[in-house]
Amino acid sequence: MLALAELLALVDGRLVSARVTSLLNEAEASGGADSSDATVVRAVAELERAGAGDLAFCVGGRSLPAKALESCAASVILVPRGAAAKLSTTTGSAVLIEVRDPRHAATLVLQHLHPRRPAALGIHATAVLGDDVKIADGVTIGPYAVLGDGAQVGVNSEIGAGCVLEADVVIGNDCLVHPNATIYRGCRLGDRVEVHAGVVIGSDGFGYVREGATHIKMPQIGTVVIGDDVEVGANSCVDRATLSETRIGSRTKIDNLVQVGHNCDIGEDCALGGLVGLSGGTIFEDGVIAGGNVGTAGHQRIGRGAMLAAKTGVLGDVSPGAVVCGTPQMEIGLFKRVAGAWRRLPDLLRRVRRLEQKVDAELARRDTSGRAVE
């Protein structure tokens, strides 16, 4: 839990201003000690469901949800900068704290209240370790995990139950590999990487050569290299390169059920939503965001900071900073105009048919009157 004074210290440097009730004065007077339940944050809850001892946060946007704020029973509410003066008389006894980014501040609180639970250190008796495996200090190897010859696991990393790390896999420091993940031979993960359950890293790329009516498999002898602070969601797959490396840059986040094809090069600080499918050789420069169910044709380059809206089908390169949508991809403003035109198509079709009928009738009238028909 967090006393109010501790909460303010936690978000120090991100706190813009605070409109605090007498509860804060009580907490400060007691040196940060808990003077009542209202001065203590025990949990983070949704604005509509928060109660005493909870911290809620309001992201804002065009307007703040005044009714939800008025009825909120949280002890502390984080609001955007400049909002407290407008809302202080409508939020009961809640302490309002203005911050630059309420969601980020709430994330800091959640990280404090819910740290990564310590694992039972050591190697489980049922784990299978090959020859020349290197296990650093503070490592946990769960039940029935299998580590191939030459595999390496860095300091304080955890390998969950049923995981398979094939020969020469390298896991960095402070990594967490959840149960039943599989990492194929020679793949390398940086530090603080989190791999969720069911993930497959380093499976063969979809590489075939067509000979007549037959598909001949091209051996996939490359690898996968994942940077620091990457998270790969449950049941996602990252294929190994044909000859070189499939790369995932540092701090990139990948949602569940994502397919990254062979030889893809994903830059740093990218985000891939669920069901994204990247064909082989796709390049994401740094900071690209791909919404759910985005698909790319092979060997496309997506420029730095570009945003691909959900269900976008990328059939060509995308310029840096562009926001695109649709299949094939188009600038978001154009897509909205096209979508508006789609909705008008039935009416436009009826109008065209009526015009055709009028033209046919006029042509028939001219024909019967002996006038030339154009």
Short mmCIF file of C-alpha atoms in Angstrom, two decimals:
data_model
loop_
_atom_site.label_atom_id
_atom_site.label_comp_id
_atom_site.label_asym_id
_atom_site.label_seq_id
_atom_site.Cartn_x
_atom_site.Cartn_y
_atom_site.Cartn_z
CA MET A 1 0.00 0.00 0.00
CA LEU A 2 0.99 3.66 -0.38
CA ALA A 3 0.45 6.55 2.01
CA LEU A 4 -0.48 9.74 0.23
CA ALA A 5 2.89 11.35 0.85
CA GLU A 6 4.58 8.24 -0.57
CA LEU A 7 2.34 8.43 -3.62
CA LEU A 8 3.42 12.01 -4.28
CA ALA A 9 7.05 10.97 -3.93
CA LEU A 10 6.50 8.09 -6.37
CA VAL A 11 5.29 10.42 -9.11
CA ASP A 12 7.82 13.13 -8.33
CA GLY A 13 8.87 14.97 -11.45
CA ARG A 14 5.63 14.05 -13.20
CA LEU A 15 3.38 15.83 -10.75
CA VAL A 16 2.26 19.16 -12.19
CA SER A 17 0.18 20.36 -9.24
CA ALA A 18 -2.05 18.91 -6.58
CA ARG A 19 -5.31 20.17 -5.07
CA VAL A 20 -5.22 18.19 -1.86
CA THR A 21 -7.77 18.17 0.95
CA SER A 22 -6.99 18.25 4.65
CA LEU A 23 -6.19 14.51 4.41
CA LEU A 24 -2.84 15.36 2.86
CA ASN A 25 -2.06 17.76 5.67
CA GLU A 26 -2.85 15.00 8.15
CA ALA A 27 -0.57 12.59 6.30
CA GLU A 28 2.26 15.14 6.19
CA ALA A 29 1.81 16.02 9.86
CA SER A 30 2.17 12.37 10.76
CA GLY A 31 5.31 12.02 8.69
CA GLY A 32 3.56 10.01 6.00
CA ALA A 33 2.03 7.56 8.47
CA ASP A 34 -1.43 6.22 7.77
CA SER A 35 -3.88 8.52 9.54
CA SER A 36 -6.98 6.96 8.01
CA ASP A 37 -8.00 4.57 5.24
CA ALA A 38 -8.64 7.57 2.99
CA THR A 39 -4.96 8.57 3.10
CA VAL A 40 -3.81 5.16 1.91
CA VAL A 41 -3.78 3.73 -1.61
CA ARG A 42 -4.19 -0.02 -1.49
CA ALA A 43 -5.20 -0.68 -5.09
CA VAL A 44 -5.80 0.91 -8.49
CA ALA A 45 -9.36 0.62 -9.77
CA GLU A 46 -11.55 1.82 -12.61
CA LEU A 47 -13.14 5.19 -12.09
CA GLU A 48 -16.66 3.75 -11.95
CA ARG A 49 -15.78 0.93 -9.52
CA ALA A 50 -13.25 2.50 -7.19
CA GLY A 51 -13.91 2.69 -3.46
CA ALA A 52 -12.18 3.74 -0.27
CA GLY A 53 -8.47 3.01 -0.40
CA ASP A 54 -8.43 2.92 -4.20
CA LEU A 55 -6.65 5.16 -6.65
CA ALA A 56 -8.55 5.93 -9.85
CA PHE A 57 -7.39 7.93 -12.81
CA CYS A 58 -9.07 9.98 -15.49
CA VAL A 59 -7.33 10.21 -18.84
CA GLY A 60 -9.55 12.99 -20.13
CA GLY A 61 -9.48 13.89 -23.79
CA ARG A 62 -11.95 16.35 -25.22
CA SER A 63 -13.94 16.38 -21.99
CA LEU A 64 -13.75 14.81 -18.55
CA PRO A 65 -16.51 12.41 -17.41
CA ALA A 66 -18.01 14.75 -14.83
CA LYS A 67 -20.74 12.35 -13.71
CA ALA A 68 -18.31 9.49 -13.17
CA LEU A 69 -15.96 11.77 -11.24
CA GLU A 70 -18.79 13.11 -9.11
CA SER A 71 -19.93 9.61 -8.10
CA CYS A 72 -16.43 8.14 -7.76
CA ALA A 73 -15.73 6.87 -4.22
CA ALA A 74 -11.96 6.54 -4.67
CA SER A 75 -9.61 8.00 -2.07
CA VAL A 76 -7.33 9.48 -4.73
CA ILE A 77 -8.04 10.48 -8.32
CA LEU A 78 -5.34 11.33 -10.83
CA VAL A 79 -6.48 13.91 -13.36
CA PRO A 80 -4.80 15.71 -16.26
CA ARG A 81 -2.99 18.97 -15.72
CA GLY A 82 -5.37 21.90 -15.22
CA ALA A 83 -8.40 19.78 -14.37
CA ALA A 84 -8.41 19.92 -10.56
CA ALA A 85 -9.64 23.52 -10.29
CA LYS A 86 -12.71 22.66 -12.34
CA LEU A 87 -13.55 19.45 -10.52
CA SER A 88 -12.61 20.00 -6.88
CA THR A 89 -16.16 20.78 -5.80
CA THR A 90 -17.70 17.75 -7.52
CA THR A 91 -15.59 14.84 -6.32
CA GLY A 92 -16.51 14.56 -2.66
CA SER A 93 -13.61 13.89 -0.30
CA ALA A 94 -11.29 12.41 -2.93
CA VAL A 95 -7.80 13.82 -3.18
CA LEU A 96 -7.20 15.17 -6.68
CA ILE A 97 -3.68 15.05 -8.01
CA GLU A 98 -2.87 16.70 -11.31
CA VAL A 99 -0.25 14.94 -13.38
CA ARG A 100 1.07 15.31 -16.88
CA ASP A 101 -0.16 11.87 -17.90
CA PRO A 102 -2.59 10.09 -15.54
CA ARG A 103 -2.20 6.75 -17.29
CA HIS A 104 1.57 6.85 -16.92
CA ALA A 105 1.33 7.89 -13.28
CA ALA A 106 -1.16 5.08 -12.60
CA THR A 107 1.27 2.67 -14.27
CA LEU A 108 3.97 3.69 -11.80
CA VAL A 109 1.60 3.03 -8.92
CA LEU A 110 0.63 -0.37 -10.33
CA GLN A 111 4.27 -1.31 -10.72
CA HIS A 112 4.86 -0.38 -7.09
CA LEU A 113 1.85 -2.26 -5.77
CA HIS A 114 2.32 -5.31 -8.00
CA PRO A 115 6.02 -6.03 -8.45
CA ARG A 116 7.06 -9.16 -10.27
CA ARG A 117 6.51 -11.96 -7.80
CA PRO A 118 9.72 -13.66 -6.74
CA ALA A 119 10.09 -17.13 -8.14
CA ALA A 120 11.32 -20.14 -6.23
CA LEU A 121 14.99 -20.02 -7.13
CA GLY A 122 16.74 -23.04 -8.50
CA ILE A 123 16.33 -25.78 -11.05
CA HIS A 124 13.34 -28.08 -10.66
CA ALA A 125 14.15 -31.77 -10.34
CA THR A 126 12.19 -32.62 -13.51
CA ALA A 127 13.98 -30.08 -15.73
CA VAL A 128 16.27 -31.53 -18.40
CA LEU A 129 19.58 -29.78 -19.11
CA GLY A 130 21.90 -30.63 -21.98
CA ASP A 131 25.67 -30.44 -22.07
CA ASP A 132 27.51 -27.16 -21.48
CA VAL A 133 24.39 -25.31 -20.34
CA LYS A 134 25.28 -22.06 -18.56
CA ILE A 135 22.94 -20.95 -15.77
CA ALA A 136 23.72 -17.61 -14.09
CA ASP A 137 22.96 -16.64 -10.51
CA GLY A 138 19.36 -16.21 -9.39
CA VAL A 139 17.86 -18.25 -12.23
CA THR A 140 14.67 -20.30 -11.93
CA ILE A 141 14.03 -23.30 -14.19
CA GLY A 142 10.48 -24.65 -13.87
CA PRO A 143 9.17 -28.22 -13.97
CA TYR A 144 9.73 -30.21 -17.17
CA ALA A 145 11.61 -27.41 -18.90
CA VAL A 146 14.19 -28.57 -21.44
CA LEU A 147 17.42 -26.72 -22.20
CA GLY A 148 19.50 -27.94 -25.12
CA ASP A 149 23.26 -28.19 -25.37
CA GLY A 150 25.04 -24.87 -24.95
CA ALA A 151 21.97 -22.91 -23.90
CA GLN A 152 22.61 -19.87 -21.70
CA VAL A 153 20.29 -18.20 -19.18
CA GLY A 154 21.24 -14.83 -17.71
CA VAL A 155 21.09 -13.49 -14.16
CA ASN A 156 17.70 -13.52 -12.41
CA SER A 157 15.86 -14.92 -15.42
CA GLU A 158 12.97 -17.34 -15.08
CA ILE A 159 12.15 -20.20 -17.44
CA GLY A 160 8.61 -21.46 -16.88
CA ALA A 161 7.26 -24.98 -16.72
CA GLY A 162 7.36 -26.96 -19.94
CA CYS A 163 9.49 -24.47 -21.86
CA VAL A 164 11.91 -25.68 -24.52
CA LEU A 165 15.14 -23.83 -25.20
CA GLU A 166 16.98 -25.60 -27.97
CA ALA A 167 20.73 -25.78 -28.42
CA ASP A 168 22.74 -22.55 -28.18
CA VAL A 169 19.77 -20.35 -27.25
CA VAL A 170 20.85 -17.26 -25.30
CA ILE A 171 18.51 -15.66 -22.74
CA GLY A 172 19.63 -12.34 -21.24
CA ASN A 173 19.35 -11.06 -17.69
CA ASP A 174 16.04 -10.56 -15.85
CA CYS A 175 14.00 -12.28 -18.56
CA LEU A 176 10.72 -14.07 -17.98
CA VAL A 177 9.75 -16.94 -20.27
CA HIS A 178 6.26 -18.11 -19.40
CA PRO A 179 5.19 -21.77 -19.46
CA ASN A 180 5.20 -23.80 -22.68
CA ALA A 181 7.11 -21.31 -24.79
CA THR A 182 9.53 -22.73 -27.37
CA ILE A 183 12.72 -21.03 -28.50
CA TYR A 184 14.50 -22.78 -31.35
CA ARG A 185 18.20 -23.31 -31.75
CA GLY A 186 20.58 -20.38 -31.69
CA CYS A 187 18.03 -17.61 -31.07
CA ARG A 188 19.15 -14.74 -28.84
CA LEU A 189 17.09 -12.66 -26.42
CA GLY A 190 18.34 -9.48 -24.74
CA ASP A 191 17.77 -8.35 -21.17
CA ARG A 192 14.37 -7.95 -19.50
CA VAL A 193 12.52 -9.72 -22.30
CA GLU A 194 9.13 -11.23 -21.46
CA VAL A 195 7.88 -14.12 -23.58
CA HIS A 196 4.33 -15.26 -22.87
CA ALA A 197 2.86 -18.75 -22.90
CA GLY A 198 2.74 -20.61 -26.18
CA VAL A 199 5.14 -18.32 -28.03
CA VAL A 200 7.37 -19.89 -30.68
CA ILE A 201 10.58 -18.07 -31.55
CA GLY A 202 12.81 -19.29 -34.36
CA SER A 203 10.55 -21.71 -36.20
CA ASP A 204 11.31 -22.11 -39.90
CA GLY A 205 10.35 -19.27 -42.17
CA PHE A 206 7.78 -19.93 -44.89
CA GLY A 207 10.44 -20.25 -47.56
CA TYR A 208 9.77 -22.41 -50.61
CA VAL A 209 10.97 -22.45 -54.20
CA ARG A 210 8.38 -23.36 -56.80
CA GLU A 211 9.56 -26.01 -59.25
CA GLY A 212 6.80 -26.69 -61.74
CA ALA A 213 3.76 -27.59 -59.64
CA THR A 214 5.87 -28.48 -56.59
CA HIS A 215 6.98 -26.36 -53.62
CA ILE A 216 10.54 -27.18 -52.58
CA LYS A 217 11.54 -26.18 -49.07
CA MET A 218 14.50 -23.82 -48.81
CA PRO A 219 16.44 -24.61 -45.62
CA GLN A 220 16.02 -21.84 -43.06
CA ILE A 221 19.44 -21.55 -41.46
CA GLY A 222 19.27 -18.02 -40.05
CA THR A 223 18.24 -16.98 -36.55
CA VAL A 224 16.16 -14.53 -34.48
CA VAL A 225 17.66 -11.68 -32.45
CA ILE A 226 15.45 -9.87 -29.93
CA GLY A 227 16.57 -6.66 -28.19
CA ASP A 228 16.15 -5.50 -24.62
CA ASP A 229 12.80 -4.84 -22.89
CA VAL A 230 10.75 -6.57 -25.59
CA GLU A 231 7.46 -8.30 -24.77
CA VAL A 232 5.99 -11.01 -26.99
CA GLY A 233 2.32 -11.88 -26.39
CA ALA A 234 0.80 -15.32 -25.99
CA ASN A 235 0.84 -17.70 -28.97
CA SER A 236 2.74 -15.33 -31.21
CA CYS A 237 5.38 -16.64 -33.63
CA VAL A 238 8.63 -15.09 -34.81
CA ASP A 239 10.18 -17.06 -37.69
CA ARG A 240 13.92 -17.42 -38.16
CA ALA A 241 15.57 -15.81 -41.16
CA THR A 242 16.46 -17.80 -44.22
CA LEU A 243 20.17 -16.95 -44.06
CA SER A 244 20.69 -14.03 -41.68
CA GLU A 245 18.56 -12.60 -38.84
CA THR A 246 14.95 -11.81 -38.09
CA ARG A 247 15.23 -8.84 -35.73
CA ILE A 248 12.95 -7.34 -33.06
CA GLY A 249 14.26 -4.01 -31.76
CA SER A 250 14.50 -2.99 -28.13
CA ARG A 251 11.34 -1.92 -26.28
CA THR A 252 9.05 -3.21 -29.00
CA LYS A 253 5.77 -4.72 -27.76
CA ILE A 254 3.99 -7.54 -29.58
CA ASP A 255 0.42 -8.55 -28.74
CA ASN A 256 -1.09 -12.05 -28.79
CA LEU A 257 -1.41 -14.15 -31.95
CA VAL A 258 1.02 -12.14 -34.04
CA GLN A 259 3.00 -13.66 -36.94
CA VAL A 260 6.40 -12.17 -37.77
CA GLY A 261 7.73 -13.75 -40.94
CA HIS A 262 11.29 -14.66 -41.82
CA ASN A 263 13.81 -11.85 -42.32
CA CYS A 264 11.51 -9.20 -40.89
CA ASP A 265 13.35 -6.27 -39.29
CA ILE A 266 11.25 -4.61 -36.60
CA GLY A 267 12.78 -1.44 -35.20
CA GLU A 268 12.82 -0.09 -31.68
CA ASP A 269 9.74 1.12 -29.77
CA CYS A 270 7.26 -0.44 -32.19
CA ALA A 271 3.88 -1.83 -31.17
CA LEU A 272 2.05 -4.66 -32.98
CA GLY A 273 -1.58 -5.36 -32.08
CA GLY A 274 -3.23 -8.76 -31.98
CA LEU A 275 -3.47 -10.81 -35.16
CA VAL A 276 -0.94 -8.71 -37.05
CA GLY A 277 0.68 -10.73 -39.83
CA LEU A 278 3.97 -9.60 -41.35
CA SER A 279 5.14 -11.35 -44.50
CA GLY A 280 8.80 -12.15 -44.93
CA GLY A 281 11.21 -9.27 -45.31
CA THR A 282 8.89 -6.58 -43.94
CA ILE A 283 10.77 -3.65 -42.41
CA PHE A 284 9.33 -1.54 -39.60
CA GLU A 285 11.45 1.48 -38.83
CA ASP A 286 11.50 2.75 -35.24
CA GLY A 287 8.25 3.74 -33.57
CA VAL A 288 5.80 2.13 -35.99
CA ILE A 289 2.39 1.24 -34.56
CA ALA A 290 0.30 -1.48 -36.23
CA GLY A 291 -3.31 -1.95 -35.10
CA GLY A 292 -5.01 -5.30 -34.80
CA ASN A 293 -5.21 -7.56 -37.84
CA VAL A 294 -2.86 -5.51 -39.99
CA GLY A 295 -1.28 -7.52 -42.80
CA THR A 296 1.68 -6.74 -45.00
CA ALA A 297 2.82 -8.09 -48.33
CA GLY A 298 6.44 -9.16 -48.38
CA HIS A 299 9.41 -6.78 -48.45
CA GLN A 300 7.53 -3.56 -47.66
CA ARG A 301 9.18 -0.73 -45.72
CA ILE A 302 7.10 1.09 -43.13
CA GLY A 303 8.66 4.44 -42.29
CA ARG A 304 9.60 5.73 -38.88
CA GLY A 305 6.64 6.64 -36.67
CA ALA A 306 4.00 5.52 -39.18
CA MET A 307 0.65 4.28 -37.88
CA LEU A 308 -1.30 1.46 -39.53
CA ALA A 309 -4.96 1.41 -38.53
CA ALA A 310 -6.66 -1.88 -37.70
CA LYS A 311 -7.17 -4.25 -40.64
CA THR A 312 -4.92 -2.26 -42.95
CA GLY A 313 -3.54 -4.29 -45.85
CA VAL A 314 -0.09 -2.94 -46.72
CA LEU A 315 0.78 -3.61 -50.36
CA GLY A 316 3.48 -0.96 -50.75
CA ASP A 317 5.91 1.17 -48.79
CA VAL A 318 4.56 3.63 -46.21
CA SER A 319 6.19 7.02 -45.68
CA PRO A 320 7.57 8.03 -42.28
CA GLY A 321 4.92 9.52 -40.02
CA ALA A 322 2.04 8.53 -42.29
CA VAL A 323 -1.29 7.37 -40.87
CA VAL A 324 -2.88 4.85 -43.22
CA CYS A 325 -5.92 2.60 -43.37
CA GLY A 326 -7.71 0.28 -45.78
CA THR A 327 -6.62 -2.26 -48.39
CA PRO A 328 -4.53 -1.33 -50.23
CA GLN A 329 -3.36 1.22 -47.69
CA MET A 330 -4.27 4.86 -48.20
CA GLU A 331 -3.89 8.05 -46.18
CA ILE A 332 -6.46 8.11 -43.39
CA GLY A 333 -8.22 11.24 -44.67
CA LEU A 334 -8.69 9.70 -48.11
CA PHE A 335 -9.88 6.47 -46.53
CA LYS A 336 -12.59 8.32 -44.62
CA ARG A 337 -13.79 9.96 -47.83
CA VAL A 338 -13.78 6.61 -49.63
CA ALA A 339 -15.67 4.99 -46.75
CA GLY A 340 -18.24 7.77 -46.92
CA ALA A 341 -18.63 7.17 -50.64
CA TRP A 342 -19.17 3.43 -50.02
CA ARG A 343 -22.16 4.21 -47.82
CA ARG A 344 -23.68 6.30 -50.61
CA LEU A 345 -23.19 3.66 -53.32
CA PRO A 346 -26.70 2.09 -53.08
CA ASP A 347 -28.34 5.48 -53.49
CA LEU A 348 -25.96 6.43 -56.29
CA LEU A 349 -26.74 3.13 -58.05
CA ARG A 350 -30.47 3.84 -57.89
CA ARG A 351 -29.92 7.31 -59.31
CA VAL A 352 -27.80 5.94 -62.16
CA ARG A 353 -30.50 3.37 -63.01
CA ARG A 354 -33.16 6.08 -63.09
CA LEU A 355 -30.98 8.18 -65.39
CA GLU A 356 -30.40 5.16 -67.66
CA GLN A 357 -34.15 4.63 -67.86
CA LYS A 358 -34.69 8.26 -68.81
CA VAL A 359 -31.96 8.10 -71.46
CA ASP A 360 -33.40 4.86 -72.91
CA ALA A 361 -36.86 6.41 -73.01
CA GLU A 362 -35.57 9.54 -74.76
CA LEU A 363 -33.62 7.45 -77.29
CA ALA A 364 -36.72 5.37 -78.01
CA ARG A 365 -38.81 8.51 -78.48
CA ARG A 366 -36.29 9.97 -80.91
CA ASP A 367 -36.11 6.69 -82.80
CA THR A 368 -39.89 6.51 -83.31
CA SER A 369 -40.01 10.16 -84.39
CA GLY A 370 -37.38 9.53 -87.05
CA ARG A 371 -34.70 11.66 -85.43
CA ALA A 372 -31.11 10.51 -85.46
CA VAL A 373 -30.06 8.42 -82.57
CA GLU A 374 -26.64 9.19 -81.20
#
